[in-house]
Structures are given as C-alpha cells and as structure tokens.
Coordinates of C-alpha atoms in Angstrom, one line a residue:
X176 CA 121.1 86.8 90.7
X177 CA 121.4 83.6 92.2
X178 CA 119.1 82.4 94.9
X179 CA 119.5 84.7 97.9
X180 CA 118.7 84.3 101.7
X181 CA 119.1 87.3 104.6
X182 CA 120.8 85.7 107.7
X183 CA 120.8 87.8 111.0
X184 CA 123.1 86.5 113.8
X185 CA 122.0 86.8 117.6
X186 CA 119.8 90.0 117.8
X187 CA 119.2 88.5 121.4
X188 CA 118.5 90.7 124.8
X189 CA 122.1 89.2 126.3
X190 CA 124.1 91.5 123.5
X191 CA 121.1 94.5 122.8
X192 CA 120.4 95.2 126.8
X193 CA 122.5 96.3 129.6
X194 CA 121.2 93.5 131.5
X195 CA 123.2 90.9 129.2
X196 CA 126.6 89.8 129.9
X197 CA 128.2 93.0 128.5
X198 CA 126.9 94.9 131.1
X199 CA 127.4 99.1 130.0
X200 CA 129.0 97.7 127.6
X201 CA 126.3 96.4 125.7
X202 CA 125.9 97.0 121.8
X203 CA 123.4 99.9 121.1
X204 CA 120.2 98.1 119.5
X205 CA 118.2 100.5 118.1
X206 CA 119.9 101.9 115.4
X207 CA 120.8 98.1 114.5
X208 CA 117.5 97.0 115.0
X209 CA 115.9 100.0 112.3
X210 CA 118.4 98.4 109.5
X211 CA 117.5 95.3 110.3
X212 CA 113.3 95.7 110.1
X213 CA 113.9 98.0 107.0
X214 CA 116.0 95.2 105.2
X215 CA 114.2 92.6 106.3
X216 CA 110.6 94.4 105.0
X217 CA 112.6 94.6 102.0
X218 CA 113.5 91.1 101.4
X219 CA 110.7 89.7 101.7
X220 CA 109.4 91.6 98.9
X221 CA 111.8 90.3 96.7
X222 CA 111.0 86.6 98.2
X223 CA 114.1 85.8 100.0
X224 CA 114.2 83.8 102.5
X225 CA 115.4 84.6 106.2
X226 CA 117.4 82.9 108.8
X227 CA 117.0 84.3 112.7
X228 CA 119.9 82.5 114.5
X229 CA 120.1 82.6 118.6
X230 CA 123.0 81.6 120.3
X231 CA 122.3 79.5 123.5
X232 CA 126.1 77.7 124.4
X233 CA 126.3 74.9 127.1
X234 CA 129.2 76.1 129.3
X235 CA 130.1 72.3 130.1
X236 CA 130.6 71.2 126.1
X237 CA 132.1 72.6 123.7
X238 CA 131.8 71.6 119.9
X239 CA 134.6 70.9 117.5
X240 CA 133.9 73.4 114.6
X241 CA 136.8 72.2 112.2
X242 CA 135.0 68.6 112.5
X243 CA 131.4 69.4 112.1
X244 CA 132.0 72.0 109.6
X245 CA 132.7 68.9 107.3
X246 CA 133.7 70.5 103.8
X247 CA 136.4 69.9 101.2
X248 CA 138.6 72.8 100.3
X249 CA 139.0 73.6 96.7
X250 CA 142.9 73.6 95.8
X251 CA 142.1 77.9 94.5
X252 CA 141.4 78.3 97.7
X253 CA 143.3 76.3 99.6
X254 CA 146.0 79.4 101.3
X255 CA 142.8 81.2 102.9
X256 CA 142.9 80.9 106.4
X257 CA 140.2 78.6 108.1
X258 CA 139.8 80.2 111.3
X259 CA 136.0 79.7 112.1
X260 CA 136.9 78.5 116.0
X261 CA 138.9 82.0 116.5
X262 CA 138.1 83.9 120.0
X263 CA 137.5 80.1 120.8
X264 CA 137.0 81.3 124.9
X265 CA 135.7 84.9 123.8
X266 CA 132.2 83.7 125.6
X267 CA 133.1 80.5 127.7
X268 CA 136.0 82.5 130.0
X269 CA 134.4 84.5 133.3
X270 CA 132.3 83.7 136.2
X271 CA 129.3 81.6 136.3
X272 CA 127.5 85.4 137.0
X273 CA 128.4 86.6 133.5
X274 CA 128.4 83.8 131.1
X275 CA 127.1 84.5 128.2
X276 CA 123.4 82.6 126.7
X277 CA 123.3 80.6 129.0
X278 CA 120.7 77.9 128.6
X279 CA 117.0 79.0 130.4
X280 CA 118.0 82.3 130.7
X281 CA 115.3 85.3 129.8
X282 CA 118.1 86.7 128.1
X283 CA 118.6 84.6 125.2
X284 CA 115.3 85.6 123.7
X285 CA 115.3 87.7 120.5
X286 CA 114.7 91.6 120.9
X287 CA 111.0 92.1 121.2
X288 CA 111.5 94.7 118.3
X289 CA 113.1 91.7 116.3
X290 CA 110.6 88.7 117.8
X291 CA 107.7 90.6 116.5
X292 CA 108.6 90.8 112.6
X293 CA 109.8 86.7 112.7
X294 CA 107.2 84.9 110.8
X295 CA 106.4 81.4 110.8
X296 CA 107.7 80.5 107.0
X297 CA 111.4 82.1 108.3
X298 CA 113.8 79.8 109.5
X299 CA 114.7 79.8 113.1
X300 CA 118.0 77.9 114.6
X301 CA 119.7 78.0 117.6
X302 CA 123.2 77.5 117.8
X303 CA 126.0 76.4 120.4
X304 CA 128.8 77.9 118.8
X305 CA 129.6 80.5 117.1
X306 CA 129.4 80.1 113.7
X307 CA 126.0 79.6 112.5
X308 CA 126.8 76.4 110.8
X309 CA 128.1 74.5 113.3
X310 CA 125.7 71.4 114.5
X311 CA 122.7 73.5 113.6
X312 CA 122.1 71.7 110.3
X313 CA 121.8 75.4 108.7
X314 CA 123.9 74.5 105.0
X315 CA 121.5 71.9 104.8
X316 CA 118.0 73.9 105.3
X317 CA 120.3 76.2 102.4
X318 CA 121.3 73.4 100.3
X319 CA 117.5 72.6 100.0
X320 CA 116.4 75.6 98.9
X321 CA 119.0 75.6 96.3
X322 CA 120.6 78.9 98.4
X323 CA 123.7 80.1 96.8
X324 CA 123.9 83.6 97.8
X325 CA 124.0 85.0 101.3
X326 CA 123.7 88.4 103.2
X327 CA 124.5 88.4 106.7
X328 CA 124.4 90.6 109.4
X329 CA 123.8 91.2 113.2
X330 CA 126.2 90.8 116.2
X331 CA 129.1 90.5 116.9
X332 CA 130.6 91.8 114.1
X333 CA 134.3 90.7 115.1
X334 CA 132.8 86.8 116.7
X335 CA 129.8 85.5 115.9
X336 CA 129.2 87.2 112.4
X337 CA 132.8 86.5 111.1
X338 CA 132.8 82.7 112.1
X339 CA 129.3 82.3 110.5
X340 CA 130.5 84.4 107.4
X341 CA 134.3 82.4 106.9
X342 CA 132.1 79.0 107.3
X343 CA 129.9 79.8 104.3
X344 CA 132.5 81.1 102.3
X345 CA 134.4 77.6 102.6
X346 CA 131.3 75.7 102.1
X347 CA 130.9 77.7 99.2
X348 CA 128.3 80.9 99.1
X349 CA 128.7 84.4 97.9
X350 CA 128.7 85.9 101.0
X351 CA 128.0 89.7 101.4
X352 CA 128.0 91.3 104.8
X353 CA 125.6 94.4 105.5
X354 CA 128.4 96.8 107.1
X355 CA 125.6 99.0 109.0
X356 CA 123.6 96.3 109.8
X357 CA 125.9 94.4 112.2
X358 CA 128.0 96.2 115.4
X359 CA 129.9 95.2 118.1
X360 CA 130.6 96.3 121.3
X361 CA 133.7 98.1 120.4
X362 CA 134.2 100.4 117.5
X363 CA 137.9 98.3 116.6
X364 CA 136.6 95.2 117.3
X365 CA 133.5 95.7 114.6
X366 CA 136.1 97.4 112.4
X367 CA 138.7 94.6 112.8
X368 CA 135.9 92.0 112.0
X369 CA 135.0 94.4 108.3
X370 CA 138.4 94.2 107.9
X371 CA 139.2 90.6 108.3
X372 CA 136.1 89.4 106.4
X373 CA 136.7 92.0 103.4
X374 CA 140.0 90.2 102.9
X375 CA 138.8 86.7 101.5
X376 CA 135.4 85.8 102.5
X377 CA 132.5 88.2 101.9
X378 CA 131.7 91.5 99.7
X379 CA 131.2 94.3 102.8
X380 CA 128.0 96.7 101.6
X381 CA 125.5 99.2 103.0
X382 CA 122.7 98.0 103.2
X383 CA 121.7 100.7 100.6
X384 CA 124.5 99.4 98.1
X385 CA 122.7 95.7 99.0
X386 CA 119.2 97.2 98.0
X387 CA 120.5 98.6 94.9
X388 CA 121.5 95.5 94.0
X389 CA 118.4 93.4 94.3
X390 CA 116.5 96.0 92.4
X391 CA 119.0 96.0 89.5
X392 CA 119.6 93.1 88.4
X393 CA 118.4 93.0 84.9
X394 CA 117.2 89.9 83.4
X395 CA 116.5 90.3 79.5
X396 CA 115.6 94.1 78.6
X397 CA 115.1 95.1 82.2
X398 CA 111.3 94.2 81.9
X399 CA 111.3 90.9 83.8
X400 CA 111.5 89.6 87.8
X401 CA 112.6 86.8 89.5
X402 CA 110.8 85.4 92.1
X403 CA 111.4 82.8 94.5
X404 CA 109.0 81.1 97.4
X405 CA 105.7 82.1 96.0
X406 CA 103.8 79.6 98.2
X407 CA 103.8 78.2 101.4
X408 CA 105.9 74.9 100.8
X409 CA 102.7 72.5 102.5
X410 CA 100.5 74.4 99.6
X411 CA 102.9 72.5 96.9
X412 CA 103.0 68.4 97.0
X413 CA 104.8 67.4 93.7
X414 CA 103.5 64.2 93.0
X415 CA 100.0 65.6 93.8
X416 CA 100.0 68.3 91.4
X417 CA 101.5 66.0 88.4
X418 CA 98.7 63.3 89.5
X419 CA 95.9 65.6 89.0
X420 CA 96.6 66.9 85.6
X421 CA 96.0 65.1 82.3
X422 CA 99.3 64.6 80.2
X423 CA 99.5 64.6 76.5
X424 CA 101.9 64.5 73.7
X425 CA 102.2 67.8 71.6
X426 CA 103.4 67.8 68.0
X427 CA 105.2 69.9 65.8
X428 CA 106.5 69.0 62.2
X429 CA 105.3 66.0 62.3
X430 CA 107.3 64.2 65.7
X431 CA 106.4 65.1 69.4
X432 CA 108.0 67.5 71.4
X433 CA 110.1 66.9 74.4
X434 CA 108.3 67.0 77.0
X435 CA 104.3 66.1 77.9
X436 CA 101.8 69.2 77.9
X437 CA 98.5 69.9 79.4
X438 CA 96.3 73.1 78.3
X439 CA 93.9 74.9 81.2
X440 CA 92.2 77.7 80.9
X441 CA 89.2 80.3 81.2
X442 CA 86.1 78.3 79.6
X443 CA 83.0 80.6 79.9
X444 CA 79.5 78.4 79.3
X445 CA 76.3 80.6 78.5
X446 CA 73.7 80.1 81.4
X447 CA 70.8 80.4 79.2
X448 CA 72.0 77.8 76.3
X449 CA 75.0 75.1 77.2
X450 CA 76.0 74.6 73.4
X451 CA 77.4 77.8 73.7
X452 CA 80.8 78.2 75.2
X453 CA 84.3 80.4 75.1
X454 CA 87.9 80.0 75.7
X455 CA 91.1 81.9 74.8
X456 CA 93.1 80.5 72.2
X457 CA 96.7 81.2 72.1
X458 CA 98.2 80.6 68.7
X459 CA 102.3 79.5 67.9
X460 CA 103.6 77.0 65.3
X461 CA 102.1 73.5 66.4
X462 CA 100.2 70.6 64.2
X463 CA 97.8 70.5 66.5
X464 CA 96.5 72.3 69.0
X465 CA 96.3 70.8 72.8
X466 CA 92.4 70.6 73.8
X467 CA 91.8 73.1 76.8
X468 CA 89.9 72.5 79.7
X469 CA 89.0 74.1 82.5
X470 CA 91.4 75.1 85.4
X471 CA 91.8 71.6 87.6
X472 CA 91.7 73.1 91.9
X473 CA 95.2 73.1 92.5
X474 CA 95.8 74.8 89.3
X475 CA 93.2 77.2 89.8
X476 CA 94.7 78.1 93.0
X477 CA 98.3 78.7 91.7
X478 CA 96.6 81.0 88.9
X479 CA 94.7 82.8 91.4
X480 CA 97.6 83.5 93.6
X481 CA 99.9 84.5 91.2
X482 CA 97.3 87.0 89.5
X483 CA 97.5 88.7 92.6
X484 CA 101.4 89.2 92.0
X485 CA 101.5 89.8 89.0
X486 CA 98.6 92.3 88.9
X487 CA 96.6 91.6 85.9
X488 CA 94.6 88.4 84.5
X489 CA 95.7 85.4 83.6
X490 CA 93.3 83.7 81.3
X491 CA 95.4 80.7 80.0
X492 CA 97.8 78.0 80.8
X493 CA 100.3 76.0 78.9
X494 CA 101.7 73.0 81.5
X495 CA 104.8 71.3 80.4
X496 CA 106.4 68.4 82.3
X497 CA 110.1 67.9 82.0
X498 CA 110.2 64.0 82.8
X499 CA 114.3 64.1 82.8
X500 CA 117.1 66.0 81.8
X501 CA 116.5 65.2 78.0
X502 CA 113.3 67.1 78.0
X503 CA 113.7 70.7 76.8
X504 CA 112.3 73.1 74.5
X505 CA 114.4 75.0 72.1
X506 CA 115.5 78.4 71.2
X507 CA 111.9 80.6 70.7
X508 CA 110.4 83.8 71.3
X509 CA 106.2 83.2 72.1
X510 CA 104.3 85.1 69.6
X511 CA 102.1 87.8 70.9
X512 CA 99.2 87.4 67.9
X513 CA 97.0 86.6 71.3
X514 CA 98.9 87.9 73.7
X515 CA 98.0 91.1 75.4
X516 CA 100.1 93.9 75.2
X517 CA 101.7 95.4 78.7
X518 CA 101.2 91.8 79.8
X519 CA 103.7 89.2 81.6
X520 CA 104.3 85.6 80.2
X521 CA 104.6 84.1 83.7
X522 CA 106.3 80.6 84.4
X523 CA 106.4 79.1 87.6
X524 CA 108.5 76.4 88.3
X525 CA 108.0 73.6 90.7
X526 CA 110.3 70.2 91.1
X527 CA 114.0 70.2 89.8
X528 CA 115.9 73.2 89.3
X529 CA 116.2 73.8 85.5
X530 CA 118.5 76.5 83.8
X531 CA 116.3 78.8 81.8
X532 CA 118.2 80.4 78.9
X533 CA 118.1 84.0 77.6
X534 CA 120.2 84.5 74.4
X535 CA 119.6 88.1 72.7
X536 CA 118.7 88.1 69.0
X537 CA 121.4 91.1 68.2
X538 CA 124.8 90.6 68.5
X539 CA 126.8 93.3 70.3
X540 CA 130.5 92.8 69.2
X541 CA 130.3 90.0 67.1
X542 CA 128.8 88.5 70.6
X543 CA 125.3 87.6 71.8
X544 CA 124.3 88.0 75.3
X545 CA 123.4 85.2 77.3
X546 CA 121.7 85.0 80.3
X547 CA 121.1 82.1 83.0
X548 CA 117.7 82.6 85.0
X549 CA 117.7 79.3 87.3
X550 CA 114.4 78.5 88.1
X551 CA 114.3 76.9 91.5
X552 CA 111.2 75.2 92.7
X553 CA 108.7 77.3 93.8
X554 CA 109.8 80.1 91.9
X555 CA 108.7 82.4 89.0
X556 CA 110.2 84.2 86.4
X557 CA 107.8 87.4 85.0
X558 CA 109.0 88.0 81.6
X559 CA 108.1 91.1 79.6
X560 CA 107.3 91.8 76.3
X561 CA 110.2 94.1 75.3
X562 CA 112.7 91.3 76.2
X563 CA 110.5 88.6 74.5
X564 CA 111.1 90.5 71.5
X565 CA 115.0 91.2 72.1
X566 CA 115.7 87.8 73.1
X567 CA 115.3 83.8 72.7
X568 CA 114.6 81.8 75.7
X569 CA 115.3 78.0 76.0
X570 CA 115.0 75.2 78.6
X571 CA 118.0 73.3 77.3
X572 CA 118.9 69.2 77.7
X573 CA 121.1 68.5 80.4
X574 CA 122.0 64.9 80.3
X575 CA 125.6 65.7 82.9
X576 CA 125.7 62.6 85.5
X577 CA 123.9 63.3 88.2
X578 CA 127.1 63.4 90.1
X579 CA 128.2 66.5 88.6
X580 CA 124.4 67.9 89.5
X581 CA 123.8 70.5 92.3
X582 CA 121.0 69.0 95.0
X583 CA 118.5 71.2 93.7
X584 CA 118.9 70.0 90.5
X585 CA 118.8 66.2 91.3
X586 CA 115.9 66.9 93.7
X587 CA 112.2 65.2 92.3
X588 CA 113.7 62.6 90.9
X589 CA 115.1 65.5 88.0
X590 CA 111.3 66.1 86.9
X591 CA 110.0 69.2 86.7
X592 CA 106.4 71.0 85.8
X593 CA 106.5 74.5 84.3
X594 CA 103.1 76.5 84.3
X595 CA 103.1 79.0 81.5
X596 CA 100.4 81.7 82.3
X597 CA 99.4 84.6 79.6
X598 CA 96.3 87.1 79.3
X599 CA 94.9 85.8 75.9
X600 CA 92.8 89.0 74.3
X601 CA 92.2 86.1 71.2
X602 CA 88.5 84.4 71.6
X603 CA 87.4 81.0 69.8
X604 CA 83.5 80.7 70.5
X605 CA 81.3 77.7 70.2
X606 CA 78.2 77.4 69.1
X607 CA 76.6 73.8 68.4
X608 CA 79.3 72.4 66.1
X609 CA 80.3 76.0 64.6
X610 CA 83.3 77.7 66.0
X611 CA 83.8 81.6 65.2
X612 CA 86.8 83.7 66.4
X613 CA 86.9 86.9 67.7
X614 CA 89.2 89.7 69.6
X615 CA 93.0 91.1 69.7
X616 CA 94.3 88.6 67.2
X617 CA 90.9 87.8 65.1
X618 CA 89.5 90.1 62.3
X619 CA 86.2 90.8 64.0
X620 CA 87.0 91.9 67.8
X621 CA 84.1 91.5 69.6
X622 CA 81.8 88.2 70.4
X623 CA 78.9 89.5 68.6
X624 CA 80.6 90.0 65.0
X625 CA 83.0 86.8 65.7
X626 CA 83.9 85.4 62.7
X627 CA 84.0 81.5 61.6
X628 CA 87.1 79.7 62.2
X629 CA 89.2 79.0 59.2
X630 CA 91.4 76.3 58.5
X631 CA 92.8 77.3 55.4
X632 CA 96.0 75.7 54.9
X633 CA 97.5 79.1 52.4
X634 CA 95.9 81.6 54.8
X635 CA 97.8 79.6 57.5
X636 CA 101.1 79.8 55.8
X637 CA 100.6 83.4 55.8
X638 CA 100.3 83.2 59.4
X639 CA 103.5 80.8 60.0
X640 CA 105.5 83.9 58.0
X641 CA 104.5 85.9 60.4
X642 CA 105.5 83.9 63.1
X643 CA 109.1 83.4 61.7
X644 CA 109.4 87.1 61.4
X645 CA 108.7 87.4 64.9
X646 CA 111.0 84.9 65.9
X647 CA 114.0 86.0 64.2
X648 CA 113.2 90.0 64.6
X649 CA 114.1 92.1 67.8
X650 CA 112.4 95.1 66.1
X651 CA 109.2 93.1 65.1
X652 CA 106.1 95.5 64.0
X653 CA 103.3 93.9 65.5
X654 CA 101.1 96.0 63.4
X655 CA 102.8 95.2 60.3
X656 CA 102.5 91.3 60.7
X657 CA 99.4 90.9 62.7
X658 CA 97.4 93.8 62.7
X659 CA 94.7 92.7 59.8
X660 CA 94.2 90.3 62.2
X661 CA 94.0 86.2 61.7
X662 CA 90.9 83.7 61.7
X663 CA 92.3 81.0 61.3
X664 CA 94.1 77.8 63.0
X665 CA 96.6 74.9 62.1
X666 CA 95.2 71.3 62.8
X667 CA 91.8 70.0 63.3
X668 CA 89.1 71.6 65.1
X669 CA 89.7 72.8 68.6
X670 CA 88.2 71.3 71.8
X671 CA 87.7 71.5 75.4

C-alpha cells in the first residue's frame, strides 16, 4: 500500500452542538465521534499520519478555489467534473446571528471528545473554504511526506468533505471516504454527497472494510510490515546521521559494490581481561568482511527504538549509503547461516524515497510476482524469514531525470542511508590475537567450546555452495546446508 494519511474534516462544536449554526438541526456527534477515536487509535498503529482540519471562514473574503487549487488535469481525466467551489454560499448566506465559524467564536474549537486524542506530531490546519486544500498549504505538508493515499472523513458529508475529497482526487491521491465516519445534517444530503463522490473521485468504505484493508495487505509471503514515521522528524537530521558514521567501500568478486557500507554492532569486552572481546558476525558472499564497531549514539538510539517495535534483539547492523540513483544492490536473498530463526531482517530508511523490489523465486503461470515496497524516509520495512526464502529483494538503479522523479524521491539531494538490523545467534570471540567461533551458525555453540576461526579457502567454497543454494531455492533446508555448522570466514582476519 502506498503511503497513507487519515484526514478528518471539521469535527468542530459549530456542526456537533445545538449551540452551532445548525441549531436542532445539528449533526448527532457521538456516534461520529466513536468511529472517529476507534479509527484514529487504529491508524496510528499502523503509523499513518493524521490531518485535523477546522474551518474558520472570514465572512468579508472569499477565496477563489479553482485559482489556488493550481493543478494540471490529465487528458484521462479531463470529462470529470471540477466542482470543488459547489454550495459556494451554503455557509456565507444568513444573518450575522447564524454565520457559520465565524472567526473568535468558542464554537470553532474541535469537540472536546476529538481535541483530547490530537497529538502534537498530527497535523493541524485551519481552513477558509471548504475544501481542505484551498490556501491551507495541506498537498504540500502531503507532498512531503511522500502521501499518496488518503482516507477522509468527518462533516459535512455533502459540503466540506466532498470539496476536500474532489480536490485530492484532481491533484492526484487515491482517495477513500469512511461512509460511517462522516454525516450530515440530513440523511439525503449525506447520501447525495456518497453518491456524488462514489461516481469519480473516491472509493466509499466502512470503516471496517478500511481496517481490513490496512491489515491485509500482503507484502512477500504475508510475514512482513510496513511502517512509516518511526521517529519524531526533529529526532532524524540527515546530514548528521551520515556525518557521524564512518564510510567504507565493500567488495565482492573482486570490484566494489554500489554503494558505501559501515558495520555496527553488539561488541561485548570482558571486565576482568580487555584482550578479550565478542561480536556477532553475520556471514554472506563478500571478499572481505566490513570491520564492526560498536554502535555510534545516534545509531544506538535508532536500534534501541526500533527493538522495541519489533519485539526481539537486534544485535547487528549493516549501513549502506545510496549516494545517487546509480547505487543499488542486486537481486538476493540474505542468508540465514547467522541469522536467528523467528527473527525480522529490519531496514529503515531515511533520505530519498527508494523502490524496494520483491520478485518471487517460483513462477506462477509462466510469471513471477513482483512487488514494489517504497521505502519513504523514516520508514521501515520488517521482513520475515518465510518471504526471504520465497523471494528476491533489490534496491534497483534509477538513473530517470529528476524531472520525471516524485518530490520524495528527489528529496536529500537523491541520497539515501538504509540501516539493516538482524539478531545474529553466530559469535566470533577474541582472545589476544586468536579468534574462535561459536553459536547458531559455528560447530561448537557455546563460548566456552568456541572453536578457532578458519580460513580455509576449500572449506569456504563449501560454504559459498551453500549460499547459492539458498539464493536460488524457495524450499531451502536449512538443516541440510547449514546444519553441521561453519567455522570458517572469507578474507582476512576480522576486526572491530
């Protein structure tokens, strides 16, 4: 799915309370106002942002919607009516005594019920028309985020929520409206709004049929979540994070990769004698091996953070910096010699939106599935074992002219860092100048009978089989392959 936000339009005291301009007449909140708390709970689970939009109109101006909407319309959808400035005097016509948001009025305040759940990373705006997107700089706050999918809801169904929806259909989202969680006064005029909106501009759901929806969708074998806004944006300065960790080329048969690569990790010292030290080690097809050190701050806190997500530890970090488009890494599966099983390989993304590929080894109908998990900044895709297995994944080049580029893709100058985290269960231990290896992956599994660390260039071929089995397998027997267990490593000796 692609990035998502919640937008709810005007859950204010003038439409909620009899004491607004409606009078009697006034929409019946509470019900409204249950949906809205239960689906807003809900999306923020799933990390999606929200919008709380407020209408507060100056009776003496009036805006020009058609001119600040300011958006090109594709020829394939060029007969669709562009009628965001409908009911253009629905809440300007009337008596000074019951115009509607009026500016300093009590009654433009958001239901306490609604004020109490807004939190300070949601976006708030206030608008002076009807449309949420009109001289509230709203598409642009989107735009940033790299927003391309919207569900909307609150009042009125028939004014404020069909000028907001038929504006971000023409300015391109995938808009869905929430048809319990939005009402208006009148039971035609909320059904005429359904109606008109159903016919070009939105998908109309429950809000169950929306919840359904952000719990299926299935990335890779069903065993993998997409996250988005794991920190606080202040928490996450680009250029800080790429100044503070030390870059190095990695190589594999014989050139360097495409891209630079930093190694962090776990490194446990013995108190009672400092030549003795551990770290995990997680094995793949390299020359040489990246020299770990210990988890930099700002690292440290990412890991920290997102072990608490993800529920179990995270021992080990490969960093990769995507300078430009050119810089990718091709088709692969990681190999899970080290890896622990029941585990996540975790990336979080930060800088430039980059397409992360999923292509399934087996082909269903002469056809293999692909997949396209765009990794926003700030986000994080948890991948599973069972779809490591079943499929490839790739960061591919993507060398289009920036012209043809999304913002969110141009953004940070096109660079990008991605943090891979993994819990190793694969030891190297130190000792002087003598290195042993022990656990999941290793012959001996425990520190005390670690064994010495081979470099063996036959019993390393052995191991590169292996790890083209699992590359090219979906149905790879871990046992079969890996299960006597390896000592030894590719390269020269390892640091940290």
């Amino acid at each position: 799915m692609e990035k998502t936000c919640i937008i709810w339009i005007d859950l204010q005291l003038e439409f909620l309370t009899r004491d607004g301009f409606m009078g009697e007449k006034h929409i019946d909140g509470e019900p409204l106002i249950e949906k809205v708390r239960h689906l807003t709970n809900l999306a923020r689970q799933f990390h999606f942002p929200i919008v709380w939009v407020k209408a507060c109109y100056n009776h003496q101006v009036k805006p020009e919607p058609k001119k600040n909407l300011n958006i090109n319309i594709p020829k394939t959808i060029a007969h669709v009516p562009l009628i965001s400035d409908f009911h253009a005097s629905t809440h300007f016509n009337g008596p000074k005594s019951r115009q509607c948001c009026v500016r300093g009025s009590k009654l433009i305040e958001f239901h306490p019920s609604i004020q109490e759940i807004i939190e300070p990373n949601d976006i708030v705006i206030t608008k002076n028309w009807y449309s949420a997107f009109t001289e509230t700089g709203l598409a642009k706050k989107l735009n940033k985020k790299g927003i391309k999918r919207l569900y909307i809801g609150g009042v009125s169904t028939h004014v404020c929520v069909q000028a907001t929806c038929i504006d971000a259909f023409f300015l391109g989202y995938k808009v869905n409206i929430f048809s319990d969680a939005t009402n208006s006064s009148k039971k035609e005029s909320y059904e005429k709004g359904l109606t008109e909106m159903s016919k070009y501009y939105a998908k109309i759901l429950t809000t169950e049929e929306a919840i359904e929806e952000w719990k299926n969708v299935k990335y890779g074998s069903g065993d993998c979540r997409l996250l988005h806004d794991i920190f606080e944006p202040k928490l996450i300065n680009f250029e800080e994070i790429k100044k503070e960790i030390s870059w190095n080329e990695m190589f594999h048969r014989g050139g360097p990769v495409p891209r630079l690569v930093s190694l962090q990790g776990d490194l446990i010292k013995n108190q009672d004698d400092e030549e003795v030290y551990q770290f995990p080690i997680y094995r793949h097809p390299v020359d040489e091996h990246p020299i770990l050190t210990y988890w930099t701050p700002i690292v440290q806190l990412i890991r920290d953070h997102i072990q608490t997500i993800v529920g179990h530890t995270l021992n080990h970090c490969l960093i990769q910096y995507y300078r430009n488009g050119g810089d990718h890494i091709s088709d692969h599966s990681d190999k899970t010699l080290d890896i622990v099983p029941g585990s996540f390989i975790v990336n979080f993304s930060i800088g430039c939106t980059r397409e992360l590929m999923l292509k399934s080894k087996i082909a269903v109908d002469g056809k293999k599935e692909k997949q396209h998990v765009y990794m926003y900044h700030n986000s994080m895709f948890l991948m599973g074992l069972k779809t490591n297995a079943e499929f490839y994944h790739c960061i591919q080049e993507d060398n289009r002219d920036n012209r043809l580029k999304t913002l969110d893709e141009v953004s940070f100058n096109g660079e990008r860092i991605s943090f891979t985290f993994r819990w190793i269960g694969t030891w190297i231990k130190t000792v002087g100048q003598d290195q042993f290896i022990y656990g999941q992956g290793a012959k001996a599994k425990t520190s005390d009978q670690a064994e010495p660390l081979l470099y063996d260039k036959s019993e390393y071929s052995n191991l590169i089989f292996a790890f083209g089995n699992e590359n090219t397998l979906s149905s790879f027997n871990w046992d079969e392959y890996y299960g006597k267990g390896f000592d030894v490593i590719g390269g020269k000796r390892l640091s940290h």
